[in-house]
Amino acid sequence: MREEFLGGILVVDLGGQYTHLISRRFRELGAYASVIPYKSLEKSILSRFDALVLSGSPLSVSELDEAELSKFSELVFGSGKPVLGICFGHQLLARLLGGSVERRMEFGRTGVRILKRDPIFNGWGDFEFVWMSHNECITSLSGLGEVLALSENGCVAAFKVLHEGNVIYGVQFHPEVKHTVKGSRLLENFLSIAGVARNWSLSDYVDRIIKEMINEVDTSAKALVAVSGGIDSTVSALIAKKVFKDRLVAVFVNHGLLREGEVEEVLSNLRSLGIEPLYVNAEERFLKLLEGVSDCEERRKLIGEEFVKIFKEIIERDPEIKYFVQGTTYPDVIESGVVSGSSKIKTHHNVGGMPPWFKMRILEPLRYLYKDEVREVGRLLGLPEALLRRHPFPGPGLAVRVIGAFTREKLEIVRKASKIVEDTLREYGLYDSVWQAFAVVGDDMWVGVKGDERDQGYILTIRVVESSDGMTADWVRIPHEVLDVMSRRITSSLSRVTAVTYAITSKPPSTIEPC
Ligand code: XMP
């Protein structure tokens, strides 16, 4: 399916950290929203959408040269669509209109006063608190625009312009973040003003994607889907099953880096959903490859390549397989595009495509969905609640939780300790309220005394984080009593561990996984 045929809102990504949040908020309000990196934007794409949103950006509007400004001007004023500029988008619009920009920062909760009642502020009082995050401020507009609100620091917080029958709004604050208490209401008002239909429904989307796949693929051919037991691959497999029926080959590869008891759990979950996977025990193959490798990125690469080799072997044995189904989700699709200023922090091996020699047609039924939407689709397709509540688990598994040289000993320690961490959280009713919980081990040692023996053992780190999308995260304030139980259970069942620590750093500056 071509995304622009879904219509709705087009969010132009100018590099702001909340761009995806804008799109998600619109979808929560029932309007379909797409994100497109600014560099990939063409005029022909614009015509398919009902309205345009310009995101925030780390760039400064005062540094934009005439050529860049004229490109933006053509985009905004030539689009013939209603426009909402947010933060940098707001400043950009103001600059295009000839407004004055000054260096003045506003961060966090800020009061704004509404000067002029306008439908964009329906449901807002005359004074409200919003969330700001900017270094530059619009101090005045040219005669073309009308100031609707001012911040308590004198910055233009909102304005409106009518351009050839189209309404253009700018807001300096972030209506998409929850800290802007009435932010959702403002986005809802924008949808009404712009006449954007609120008919985005996940069940319609799933029906539509299944019908389109049936029309587009050769259903007499077979499709291979790699299942890991996680939500994305399970939901992809369930959708593909409706298209290919018994011509779907689901493959579950055990790379030896799974959690304790996971193989049995995944097999039984898939069977309960009517999927009988081909189980490939490739433990030895992967572990031999990883032994001694210290660099996590190198491990990710080796694991990714080995997976593809295994799929290739299966496909070579069965020439009827012509399709490869992947559980790629929307942020992966956007992040693999070219967004100026974005930097690659870790290579998530399911992102970035397949090597050129892998000659399968790739099907990605989830490519336009966010994680929470995939979960919702899973619910619609009858996934058991326990599977829906399962913590995310990285494709390269426990390999990214061993720091330093990879050894089987460290892998076993991480596997057993992670089980203790997860089980203890379940026992105390905390498992469902956290995003991920696991153990990490590196090369650092601590002298221990066990009985009369003095010996060096590993230092093990427990990491428990809360997050809504994995992009940012905070460490969970676990009660000391629970940490104490975890620590004692770990040291008494794992003789090679002599010290347990707790990771108390949020993301950023840390990442969730240690490497
Ligand atoms: P980081 O460590 O980047 O993790 O803060 C963010 C989220 O991504 C998961 N993660 C991965 N998932 N392959 C995956 O499929 C990977 O290589 C990978 N590395 C990290 C991580 O568990 C967290 O949910």
XYZ file of N, CA and C in Angstrom, residues 10-15 19 35-42 333-340:
69
model
N -0.115 15.257 7.019
C 1.274 14.975 6.679
C 2.168 15.770 7.629
N 2.910 15.051 8.462
C 3.823 15.726 9.379
C 5.199 15.774 8.708
N 5.677 16.972 8.453
C 6.987 17.108 7.818
C 8.042 17.117 8.922
N 8.910 16.109 8.868
C 9.919 15.947 9.916
C 11.131 16.812 9.618
N 11.315 17.823 10.459
C 12.453 18.722 10.280
C 13.549 18.390 11.291
N 13.403 17.229 11.945
C 14.450 16.753 12.854
C 14.119 16.926 14.329
N 8.615 14.572 16.810
C 7.875 14.445 15.544
C 6.904 13.261 15.550
N 4.483 10.565 8.636
C 5.665 11.405 8.855
C 6.537 11.292 7.620
N 7.019 12.402 7.138
C 7.925 12.330 5.990
C 9.136 13.223 6.267
N 10.354 12.668 6.083
C 11.523 13.527 6.276
C 11.474 14.668 5.256
N 11.848 15.850 5.686
C 11.754 17.028 4.824
C 12.424 16.797 3.473
N 13.596 16.090 3.536
C 14.365 15.910 2.296
C 13.652 15.022 1.285
N 12.714 14.192 1.759
C 12.030 13.295 0.812
C 10.727 13.897 0.299
N 10.430 15.102 0.742
C 9.130 15.684 0.399
C 9.081 16.212 -1.034
N 8.071 15.756 -1.755
C 7.871 16.288 -3.111
C 6.452 16.845 -3.187
N 10.790 2.409 9.742
C 10.718 2.843 8.344
C 11.217 4.278 8.236
N 10.746 5.115 9.134
C 11.142 6.521 9.088
C 12.625 6.665 9.410
N 13.069 5.925 10.465
C 14.457 6.093 10.890
C 15.453 5.566 9.860
N 15.002 4.647 9.003
C 15.944 4.169 7.992
C 15.989 5.123 6.795
N 15.101 6.122 6.790
C 15.138 7.166 5.756
C 16.238 8.166 6.103
N 16.388 9.146 5.254
C 17.471 10.103 5.505
C 16.888 11.328 6.191
N 17.132 11.446 7.483
C 16.651 12.616 8.212
C 17.874 13.423 8.609
N 17.904 14.689 8.209
C 19.092 15.466 8.514
C 19.270 15.590 10.011
